[in-house]
PDB file of C-alpha atoms in Angstrom:
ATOM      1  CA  UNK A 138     -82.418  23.810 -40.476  1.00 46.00           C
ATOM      2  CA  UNK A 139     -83.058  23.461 -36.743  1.00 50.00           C
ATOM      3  CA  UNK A 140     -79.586  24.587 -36.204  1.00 48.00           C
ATOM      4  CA  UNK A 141     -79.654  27.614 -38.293  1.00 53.00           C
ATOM      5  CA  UNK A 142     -83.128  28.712 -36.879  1.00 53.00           C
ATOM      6  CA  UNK A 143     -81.609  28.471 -33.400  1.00 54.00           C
ATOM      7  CA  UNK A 144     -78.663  30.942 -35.068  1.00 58.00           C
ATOM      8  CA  UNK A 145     -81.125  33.262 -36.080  1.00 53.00           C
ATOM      9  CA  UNK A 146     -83.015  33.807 -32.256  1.00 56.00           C
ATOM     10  CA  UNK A 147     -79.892  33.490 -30.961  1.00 56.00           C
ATOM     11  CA  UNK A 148     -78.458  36.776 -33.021  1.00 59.00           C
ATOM     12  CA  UNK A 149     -82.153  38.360 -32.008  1.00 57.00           C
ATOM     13  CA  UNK A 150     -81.780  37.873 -27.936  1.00 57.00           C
ATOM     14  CA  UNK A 151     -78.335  39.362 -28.308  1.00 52.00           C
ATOM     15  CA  UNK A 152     -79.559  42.263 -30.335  1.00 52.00           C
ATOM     16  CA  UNK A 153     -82.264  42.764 -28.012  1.00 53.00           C
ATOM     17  CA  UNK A 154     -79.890  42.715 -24.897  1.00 52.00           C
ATOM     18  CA  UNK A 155     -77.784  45.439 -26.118  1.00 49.00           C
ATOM     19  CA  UNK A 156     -81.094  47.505 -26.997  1.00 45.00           C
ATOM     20  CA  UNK A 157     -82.164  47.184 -23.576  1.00 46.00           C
ATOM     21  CA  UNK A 158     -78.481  48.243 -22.007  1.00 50.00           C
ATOM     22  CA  UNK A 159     -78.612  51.386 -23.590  1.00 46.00           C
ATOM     23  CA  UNK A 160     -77.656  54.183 -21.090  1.00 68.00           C
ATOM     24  CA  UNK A 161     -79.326  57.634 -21.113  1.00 74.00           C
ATOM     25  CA  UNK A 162     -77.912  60.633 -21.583  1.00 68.00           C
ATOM     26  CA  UNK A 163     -77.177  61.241 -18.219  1.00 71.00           C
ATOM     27  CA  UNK A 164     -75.728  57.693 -17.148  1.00 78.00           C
ATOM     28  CA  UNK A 165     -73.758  58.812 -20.239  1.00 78.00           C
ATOM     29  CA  UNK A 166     -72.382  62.116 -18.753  1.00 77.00           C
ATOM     30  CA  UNK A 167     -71.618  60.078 -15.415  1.00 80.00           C
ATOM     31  CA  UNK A 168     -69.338  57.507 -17.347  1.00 83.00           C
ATOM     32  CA  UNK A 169     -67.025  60.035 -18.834  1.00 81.00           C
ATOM     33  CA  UNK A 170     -67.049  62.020 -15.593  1.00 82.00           C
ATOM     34  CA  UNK A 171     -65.545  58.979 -14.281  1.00 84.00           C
ATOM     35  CA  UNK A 172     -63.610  57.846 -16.694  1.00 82.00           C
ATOM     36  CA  UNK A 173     -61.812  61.609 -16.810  1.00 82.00           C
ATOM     37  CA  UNK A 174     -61.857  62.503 -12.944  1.00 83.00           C
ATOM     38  CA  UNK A 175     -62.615  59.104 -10.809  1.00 83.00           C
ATOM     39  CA  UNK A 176     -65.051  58.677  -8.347  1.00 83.00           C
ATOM     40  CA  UNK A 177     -66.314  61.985  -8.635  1.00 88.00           C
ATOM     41  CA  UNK A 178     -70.199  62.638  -7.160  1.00 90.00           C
ATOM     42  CA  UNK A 179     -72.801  65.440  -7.110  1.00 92.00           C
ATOM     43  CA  UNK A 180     -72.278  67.435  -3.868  1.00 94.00           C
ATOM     44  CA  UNK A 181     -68.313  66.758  -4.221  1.00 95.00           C
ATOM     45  CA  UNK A 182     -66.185  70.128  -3.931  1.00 96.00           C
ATOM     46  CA  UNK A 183     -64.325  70.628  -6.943  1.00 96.00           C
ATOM     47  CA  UNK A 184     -62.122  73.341  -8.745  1.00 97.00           C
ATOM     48  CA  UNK A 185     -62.181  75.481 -11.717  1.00 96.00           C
ATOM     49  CA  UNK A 186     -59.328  77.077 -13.192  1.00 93.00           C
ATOM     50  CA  UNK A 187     -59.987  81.380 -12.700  1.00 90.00           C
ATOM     51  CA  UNK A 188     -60.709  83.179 -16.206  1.00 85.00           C
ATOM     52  CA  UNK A 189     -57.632  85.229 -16.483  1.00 78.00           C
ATOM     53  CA  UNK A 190     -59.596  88.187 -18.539  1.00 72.00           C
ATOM     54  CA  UNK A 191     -60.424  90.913 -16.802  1.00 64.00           C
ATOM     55  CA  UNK A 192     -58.460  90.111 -13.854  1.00 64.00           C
ATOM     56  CA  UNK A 193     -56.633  92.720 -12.135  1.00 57.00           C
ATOM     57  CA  UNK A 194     -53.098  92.084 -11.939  1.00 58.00           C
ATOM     58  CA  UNK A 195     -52.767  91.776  -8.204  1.00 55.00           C
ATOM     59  CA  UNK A 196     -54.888  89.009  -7.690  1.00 57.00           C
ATOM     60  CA  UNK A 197     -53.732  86.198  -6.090  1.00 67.00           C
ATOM     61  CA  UNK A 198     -56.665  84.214  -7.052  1.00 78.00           C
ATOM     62  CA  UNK A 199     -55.852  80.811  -9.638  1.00 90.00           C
ATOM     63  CA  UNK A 200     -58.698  78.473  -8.869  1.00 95.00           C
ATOM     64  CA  UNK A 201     -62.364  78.581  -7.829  1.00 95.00           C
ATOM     65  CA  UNK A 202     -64.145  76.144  -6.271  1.00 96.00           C
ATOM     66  CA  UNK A 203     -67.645  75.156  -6.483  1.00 97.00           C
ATOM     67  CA  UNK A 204     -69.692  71.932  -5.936  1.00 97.00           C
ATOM     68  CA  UNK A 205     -70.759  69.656  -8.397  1.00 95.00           C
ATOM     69  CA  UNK A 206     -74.316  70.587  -8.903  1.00 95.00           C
ATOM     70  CA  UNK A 207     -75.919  68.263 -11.453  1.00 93.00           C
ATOM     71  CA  UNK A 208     -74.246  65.627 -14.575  1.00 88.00           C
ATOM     72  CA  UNK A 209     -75.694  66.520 -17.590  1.00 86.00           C
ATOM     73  CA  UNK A 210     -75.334  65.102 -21.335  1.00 78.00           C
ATOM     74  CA  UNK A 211     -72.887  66.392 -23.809  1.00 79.00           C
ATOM     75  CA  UNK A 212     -69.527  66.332 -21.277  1.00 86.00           C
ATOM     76  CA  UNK A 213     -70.966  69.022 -19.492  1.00 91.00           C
ATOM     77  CA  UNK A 214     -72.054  69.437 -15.920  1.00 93.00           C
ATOM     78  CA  UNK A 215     -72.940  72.115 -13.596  1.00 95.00           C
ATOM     79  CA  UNK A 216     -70.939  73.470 -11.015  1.00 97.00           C
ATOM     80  CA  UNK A 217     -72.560  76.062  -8.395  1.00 97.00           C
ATOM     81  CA  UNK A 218     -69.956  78.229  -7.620  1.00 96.00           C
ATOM     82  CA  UNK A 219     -69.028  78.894  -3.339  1.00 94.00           C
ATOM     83  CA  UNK A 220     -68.117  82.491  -4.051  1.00 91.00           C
ATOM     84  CA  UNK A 221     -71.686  84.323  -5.201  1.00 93.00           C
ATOM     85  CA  UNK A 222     -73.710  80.791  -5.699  1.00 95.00           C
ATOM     86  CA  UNK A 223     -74.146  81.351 -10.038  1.00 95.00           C
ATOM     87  CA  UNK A 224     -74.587  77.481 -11.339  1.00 96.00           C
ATOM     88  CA  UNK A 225     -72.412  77.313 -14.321  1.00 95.00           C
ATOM     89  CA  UNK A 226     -72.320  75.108 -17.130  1.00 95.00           C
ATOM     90  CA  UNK A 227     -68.559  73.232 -17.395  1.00 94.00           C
ATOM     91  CA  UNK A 228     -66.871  70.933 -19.637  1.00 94.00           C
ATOM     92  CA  UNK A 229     -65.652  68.135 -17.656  1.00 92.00           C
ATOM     93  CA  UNK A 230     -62.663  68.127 -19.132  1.00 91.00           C
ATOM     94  CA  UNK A 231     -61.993  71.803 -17.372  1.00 94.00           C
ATOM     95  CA  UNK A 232     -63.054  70.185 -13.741  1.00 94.00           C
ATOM     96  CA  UNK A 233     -60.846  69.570 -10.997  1.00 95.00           C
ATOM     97  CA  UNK A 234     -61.353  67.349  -8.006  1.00 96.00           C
ATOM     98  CA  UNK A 235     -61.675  68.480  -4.286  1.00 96.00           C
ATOM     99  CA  UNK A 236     -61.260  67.009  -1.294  1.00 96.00           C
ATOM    100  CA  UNK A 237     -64.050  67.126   1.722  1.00 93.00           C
ATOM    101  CA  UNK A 238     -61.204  68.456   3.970  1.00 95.00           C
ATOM    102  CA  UNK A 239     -58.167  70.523   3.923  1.00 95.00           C
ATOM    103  CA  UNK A 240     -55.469  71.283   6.080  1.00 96.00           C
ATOM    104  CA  UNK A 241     -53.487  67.584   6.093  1.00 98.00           C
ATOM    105  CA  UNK A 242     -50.248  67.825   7.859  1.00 98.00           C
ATOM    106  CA  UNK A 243     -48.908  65.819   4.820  1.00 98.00           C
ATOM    107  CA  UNK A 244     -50.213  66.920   1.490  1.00 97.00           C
ATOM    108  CA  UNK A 245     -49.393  63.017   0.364  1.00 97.00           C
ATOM    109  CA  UNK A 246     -52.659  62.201   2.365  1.00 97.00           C
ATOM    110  CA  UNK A 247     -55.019  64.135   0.244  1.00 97.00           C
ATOM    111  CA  UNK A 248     -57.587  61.960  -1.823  1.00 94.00           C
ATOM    112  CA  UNK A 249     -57.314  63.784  -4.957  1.00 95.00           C
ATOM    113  CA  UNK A 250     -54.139  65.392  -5.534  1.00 95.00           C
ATOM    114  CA  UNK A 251     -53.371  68.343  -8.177  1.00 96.00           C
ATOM    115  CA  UNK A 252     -52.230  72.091  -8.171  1.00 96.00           C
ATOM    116  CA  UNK A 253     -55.436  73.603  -6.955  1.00 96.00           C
ATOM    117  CA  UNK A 254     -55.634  70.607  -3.955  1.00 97.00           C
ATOM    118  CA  UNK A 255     -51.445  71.424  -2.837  1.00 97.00           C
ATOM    119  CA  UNK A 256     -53.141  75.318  -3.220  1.00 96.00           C
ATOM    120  CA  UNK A 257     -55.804  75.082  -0.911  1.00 96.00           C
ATOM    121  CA  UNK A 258     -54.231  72.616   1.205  1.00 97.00           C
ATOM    122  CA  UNK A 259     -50.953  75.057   2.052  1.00 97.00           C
ATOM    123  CA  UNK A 260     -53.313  78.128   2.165  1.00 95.00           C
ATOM    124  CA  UNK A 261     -55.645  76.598   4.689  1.00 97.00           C
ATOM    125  CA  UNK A 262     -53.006  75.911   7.156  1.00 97.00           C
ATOM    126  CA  UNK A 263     -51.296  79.319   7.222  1.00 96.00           C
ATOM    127  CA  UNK A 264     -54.305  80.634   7.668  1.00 96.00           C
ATOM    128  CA  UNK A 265     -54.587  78.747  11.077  1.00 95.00           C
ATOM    129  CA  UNK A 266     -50.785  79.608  10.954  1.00 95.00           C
ATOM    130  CA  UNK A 267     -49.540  76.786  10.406  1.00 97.00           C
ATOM    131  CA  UNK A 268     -46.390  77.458   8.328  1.00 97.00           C
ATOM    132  CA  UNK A 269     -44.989  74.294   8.135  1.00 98.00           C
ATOM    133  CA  UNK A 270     -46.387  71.298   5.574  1.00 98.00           C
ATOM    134  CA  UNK A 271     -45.139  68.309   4.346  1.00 98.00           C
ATOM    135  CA  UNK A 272     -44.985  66.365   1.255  1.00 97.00           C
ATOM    136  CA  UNK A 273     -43.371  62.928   2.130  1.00 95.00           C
ATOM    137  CA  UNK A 274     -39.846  64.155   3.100  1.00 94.00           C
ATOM    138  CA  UNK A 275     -39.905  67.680   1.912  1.00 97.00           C
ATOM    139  CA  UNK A 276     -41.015  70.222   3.855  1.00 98.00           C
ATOM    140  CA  UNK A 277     -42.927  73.098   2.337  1.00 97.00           C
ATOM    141  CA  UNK A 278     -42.057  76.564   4.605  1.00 96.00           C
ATOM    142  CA  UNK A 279     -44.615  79.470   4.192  1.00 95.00           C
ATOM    143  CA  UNK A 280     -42.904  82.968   5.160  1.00 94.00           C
ATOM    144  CA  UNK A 281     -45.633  84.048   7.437  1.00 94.00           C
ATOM    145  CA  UNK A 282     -43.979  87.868   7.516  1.00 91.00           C
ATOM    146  CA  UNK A 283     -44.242  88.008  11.290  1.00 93.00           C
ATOM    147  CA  UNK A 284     -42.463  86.796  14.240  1.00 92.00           C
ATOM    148  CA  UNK A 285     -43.244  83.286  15.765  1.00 94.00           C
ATOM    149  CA  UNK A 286     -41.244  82.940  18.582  1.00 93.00           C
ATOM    150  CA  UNK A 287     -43.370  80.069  19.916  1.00 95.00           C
ATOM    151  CA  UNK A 288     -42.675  77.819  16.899  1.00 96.00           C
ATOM    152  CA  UNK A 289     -38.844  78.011  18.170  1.00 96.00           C
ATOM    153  CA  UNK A 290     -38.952  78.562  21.908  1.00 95.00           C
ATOM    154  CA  UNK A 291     -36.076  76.007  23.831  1.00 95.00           C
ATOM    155  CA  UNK A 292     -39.290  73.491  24.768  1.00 96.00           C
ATOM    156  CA  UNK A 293     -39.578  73.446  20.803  1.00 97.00           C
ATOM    157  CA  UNK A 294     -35.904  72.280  20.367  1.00 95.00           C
ATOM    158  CA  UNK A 295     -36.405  69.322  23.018  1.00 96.00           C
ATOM    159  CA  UNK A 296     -39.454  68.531  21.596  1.00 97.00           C
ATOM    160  CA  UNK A 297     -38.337  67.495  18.416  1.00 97.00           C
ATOM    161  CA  UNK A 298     -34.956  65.810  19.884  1.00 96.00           C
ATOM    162  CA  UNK A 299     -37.433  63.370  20.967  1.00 96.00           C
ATOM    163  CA  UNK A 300     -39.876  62.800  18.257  1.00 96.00           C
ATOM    164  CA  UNK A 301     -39.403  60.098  15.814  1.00 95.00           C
ATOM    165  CA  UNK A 302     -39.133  62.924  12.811  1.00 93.00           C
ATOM    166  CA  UNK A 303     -39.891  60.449   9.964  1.00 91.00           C
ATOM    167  CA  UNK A 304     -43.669  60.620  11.927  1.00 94.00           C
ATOM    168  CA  UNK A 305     -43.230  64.768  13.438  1.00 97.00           C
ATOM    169  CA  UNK A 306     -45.121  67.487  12.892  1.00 97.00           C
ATOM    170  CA  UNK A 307     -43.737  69.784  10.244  1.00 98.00           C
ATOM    171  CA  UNK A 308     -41.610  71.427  11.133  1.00 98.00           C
ATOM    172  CA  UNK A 309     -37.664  72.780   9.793  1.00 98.00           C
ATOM    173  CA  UNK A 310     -36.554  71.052  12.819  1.00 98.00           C
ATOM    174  CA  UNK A 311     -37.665  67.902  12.286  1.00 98.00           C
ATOM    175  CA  UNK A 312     -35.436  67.958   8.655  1.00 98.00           C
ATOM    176  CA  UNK A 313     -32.481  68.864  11.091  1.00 97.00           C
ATOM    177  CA  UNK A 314     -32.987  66.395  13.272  1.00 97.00           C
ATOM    178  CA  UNK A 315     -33.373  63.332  10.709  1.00 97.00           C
ATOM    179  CA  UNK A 316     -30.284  64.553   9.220  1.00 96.00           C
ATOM    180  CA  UNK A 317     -28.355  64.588  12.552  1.00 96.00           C
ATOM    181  CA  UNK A 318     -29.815  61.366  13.408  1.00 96.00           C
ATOM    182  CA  UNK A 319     -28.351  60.046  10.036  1.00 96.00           C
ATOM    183  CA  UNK A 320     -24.393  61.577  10.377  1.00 94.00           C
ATOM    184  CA  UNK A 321     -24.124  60.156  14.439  1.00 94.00           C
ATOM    185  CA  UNK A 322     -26.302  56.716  13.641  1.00 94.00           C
ATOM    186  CA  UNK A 323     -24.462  53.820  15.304  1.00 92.00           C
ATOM    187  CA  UNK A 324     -24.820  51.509  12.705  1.00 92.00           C
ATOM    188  CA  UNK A 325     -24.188  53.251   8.667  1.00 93.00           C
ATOM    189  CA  UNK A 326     -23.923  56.666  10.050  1.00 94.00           C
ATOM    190  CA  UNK A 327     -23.941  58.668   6.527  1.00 94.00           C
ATOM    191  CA  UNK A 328     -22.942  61.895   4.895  1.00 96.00           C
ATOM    192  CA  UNK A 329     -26.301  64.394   4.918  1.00 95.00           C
ATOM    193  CA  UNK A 330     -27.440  67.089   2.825  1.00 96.00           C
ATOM    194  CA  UNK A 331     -30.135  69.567   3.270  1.00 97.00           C
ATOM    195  CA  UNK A 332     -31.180  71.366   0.209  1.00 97.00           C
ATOM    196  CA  UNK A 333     -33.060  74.794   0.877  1.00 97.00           C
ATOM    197  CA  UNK A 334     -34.609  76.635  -1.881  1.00 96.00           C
ATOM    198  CA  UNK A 335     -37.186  78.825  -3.034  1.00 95.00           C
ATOM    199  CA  UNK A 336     -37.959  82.392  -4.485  1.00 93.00           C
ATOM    200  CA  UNK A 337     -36.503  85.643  -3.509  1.00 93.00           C
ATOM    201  CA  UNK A 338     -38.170  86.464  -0.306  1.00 90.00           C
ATOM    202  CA  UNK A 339     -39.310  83.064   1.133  1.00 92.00           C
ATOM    203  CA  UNK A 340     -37.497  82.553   4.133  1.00 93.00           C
ATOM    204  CA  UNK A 341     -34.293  80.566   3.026  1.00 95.00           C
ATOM    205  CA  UNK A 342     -31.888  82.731   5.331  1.00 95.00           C
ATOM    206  CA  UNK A 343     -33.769  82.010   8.151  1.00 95.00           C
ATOM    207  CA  UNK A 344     -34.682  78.289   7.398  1.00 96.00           C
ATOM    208  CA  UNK A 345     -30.451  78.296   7.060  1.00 96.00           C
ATOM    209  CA  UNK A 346     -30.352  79.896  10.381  1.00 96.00           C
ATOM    210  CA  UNK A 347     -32.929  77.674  12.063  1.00 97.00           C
ATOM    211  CA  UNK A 348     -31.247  74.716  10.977  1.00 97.00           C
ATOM    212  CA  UNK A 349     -27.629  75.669  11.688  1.00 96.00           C
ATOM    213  CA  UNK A 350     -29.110  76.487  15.280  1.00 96.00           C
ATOM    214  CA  UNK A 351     -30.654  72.979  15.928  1.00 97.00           C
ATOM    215  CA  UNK A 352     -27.826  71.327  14.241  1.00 96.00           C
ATOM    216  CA  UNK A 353     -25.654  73.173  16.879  1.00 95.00           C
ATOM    217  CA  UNK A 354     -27.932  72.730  19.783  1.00 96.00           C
ATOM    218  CA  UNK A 355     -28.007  68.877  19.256  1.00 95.00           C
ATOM    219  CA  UNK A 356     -24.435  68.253  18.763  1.00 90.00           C
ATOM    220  CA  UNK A 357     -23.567  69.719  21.994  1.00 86.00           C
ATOM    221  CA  UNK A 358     -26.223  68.010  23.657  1.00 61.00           C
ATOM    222  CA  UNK A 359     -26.112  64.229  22.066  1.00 53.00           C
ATOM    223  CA  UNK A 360     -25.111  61.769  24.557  1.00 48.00           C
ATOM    224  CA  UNK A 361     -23.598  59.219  22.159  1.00 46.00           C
ATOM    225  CA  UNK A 362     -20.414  61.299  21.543  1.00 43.00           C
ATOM    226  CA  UNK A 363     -20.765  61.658  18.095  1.00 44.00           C
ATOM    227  CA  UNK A 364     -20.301  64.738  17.072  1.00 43.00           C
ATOM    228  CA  UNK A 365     -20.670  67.167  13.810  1.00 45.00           C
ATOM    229  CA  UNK A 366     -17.447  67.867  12.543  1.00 44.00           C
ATOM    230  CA  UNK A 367     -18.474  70.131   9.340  1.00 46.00           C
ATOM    231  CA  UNK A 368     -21.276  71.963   8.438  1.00 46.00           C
ATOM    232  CA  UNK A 369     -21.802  73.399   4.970  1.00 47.00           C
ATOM    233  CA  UNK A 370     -24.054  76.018   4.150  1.00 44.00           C
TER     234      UNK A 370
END
């Protein structure tokens, strides 16, 4: 009998326990925000997908961004929007994580990392215009519509003959210059290929050109003797 009655409180400090652990409806709201989004605060910048109705159709605008306001109950929180300052109610299922920053030379170094992130991280450097981003390896080249001399000028070329490009700036001719370093390499020289693509419009002749110019340049001015035989465009 002992044993049983022992059962018994035991079964009652466990009940009670859970009773006690119960979360409110806010701590409830902050688990599924972070169980959908990650370490995700109030005062964090975050993103909202733009209401396509009534949009005129020149608008360039796909995301909104906001700051997480307040965590409510019922997967919803509130978001108080940069542009006008309206606090709206969203499902946290429709939020996207921001970053503090913006404006990484690599878009791989960004915290959180989605569409409306790459977005705002691109957009934010041509605005400073800076055209040239990367993500690992690939270079992303913004057409800025204008002429930038300066980002090609000879001291430009030499420049990037000397930087390490797996740790340059971005820029097209640090793609050039990896791949030249690969076809004269002393040791395992290899076969390169530079793919360039992109809409109508974006700059791909003249990423071509800028390449096929560097490539040129540094073949008749590498020391080692190697040489370029063949270029394909």
């Amino acid at each position: 009998m002992q044993v049983g009655r022992r059962s018994v409180a035991h079964r009652r400090s466990v009940a009670n326990n859970r009773a006690s652990v119960a979360t409110t409806p806010q701590e409830l709201g902050e688990k599924q925000l972070k169980l959908q989004h990650g370490n995700v605060r109030v005062g964090d910048k975050v993103w909202l997908q733009a209401p396509k109705e009534g949009k005129p159709k020149n608008a360039d605008e796909v995301y909104l961004d906001g700051t997480l306001h307040a965590i409510t109950s019922g997967g919803v929180v509130k978001v108080r929007m940069n542009k006008g300052g309206a606090i709206k109610d969203i499902p946290i299922a429709s939020l996207i994580p921001g970053n503090a920053d913006s404006g990484h030379e690599d878009i791989c170094t960004l915290t959180q990392l989605n569409e409306a992130t790459v977005l705002d991280n691109v957009q934010v450097r041509f605005a400073k215009g800076e055209v040239y981003t990367w993500i690992s390896t690939i270079l992303v080249a913004m057409n800025p519509f204008e002429t930038k001399s300066e980002l090609y000028a000879p001291s430009v070329l030499e420049q990037y003959r000397e930087l390490n490009p797996r740790s340059a700036p971005p820029h097209v001719y640090a793609v050039a210059e990896r791949a030249f370093r690969g076809v004269t390499a002393r040791i395992r020289p290899k076969s390169q290929s530079i793919v360039v693509s992109g809409e109508s419009g974006a700059g791909k002749t003249f990423a071509n050109r800028l390449l096929l110019s560097y490539l040129s340049y540094r073949s008749g001015a590498n020391s080692s003797g190697a040489s370029i035989a063949k270029v394909d465009a």
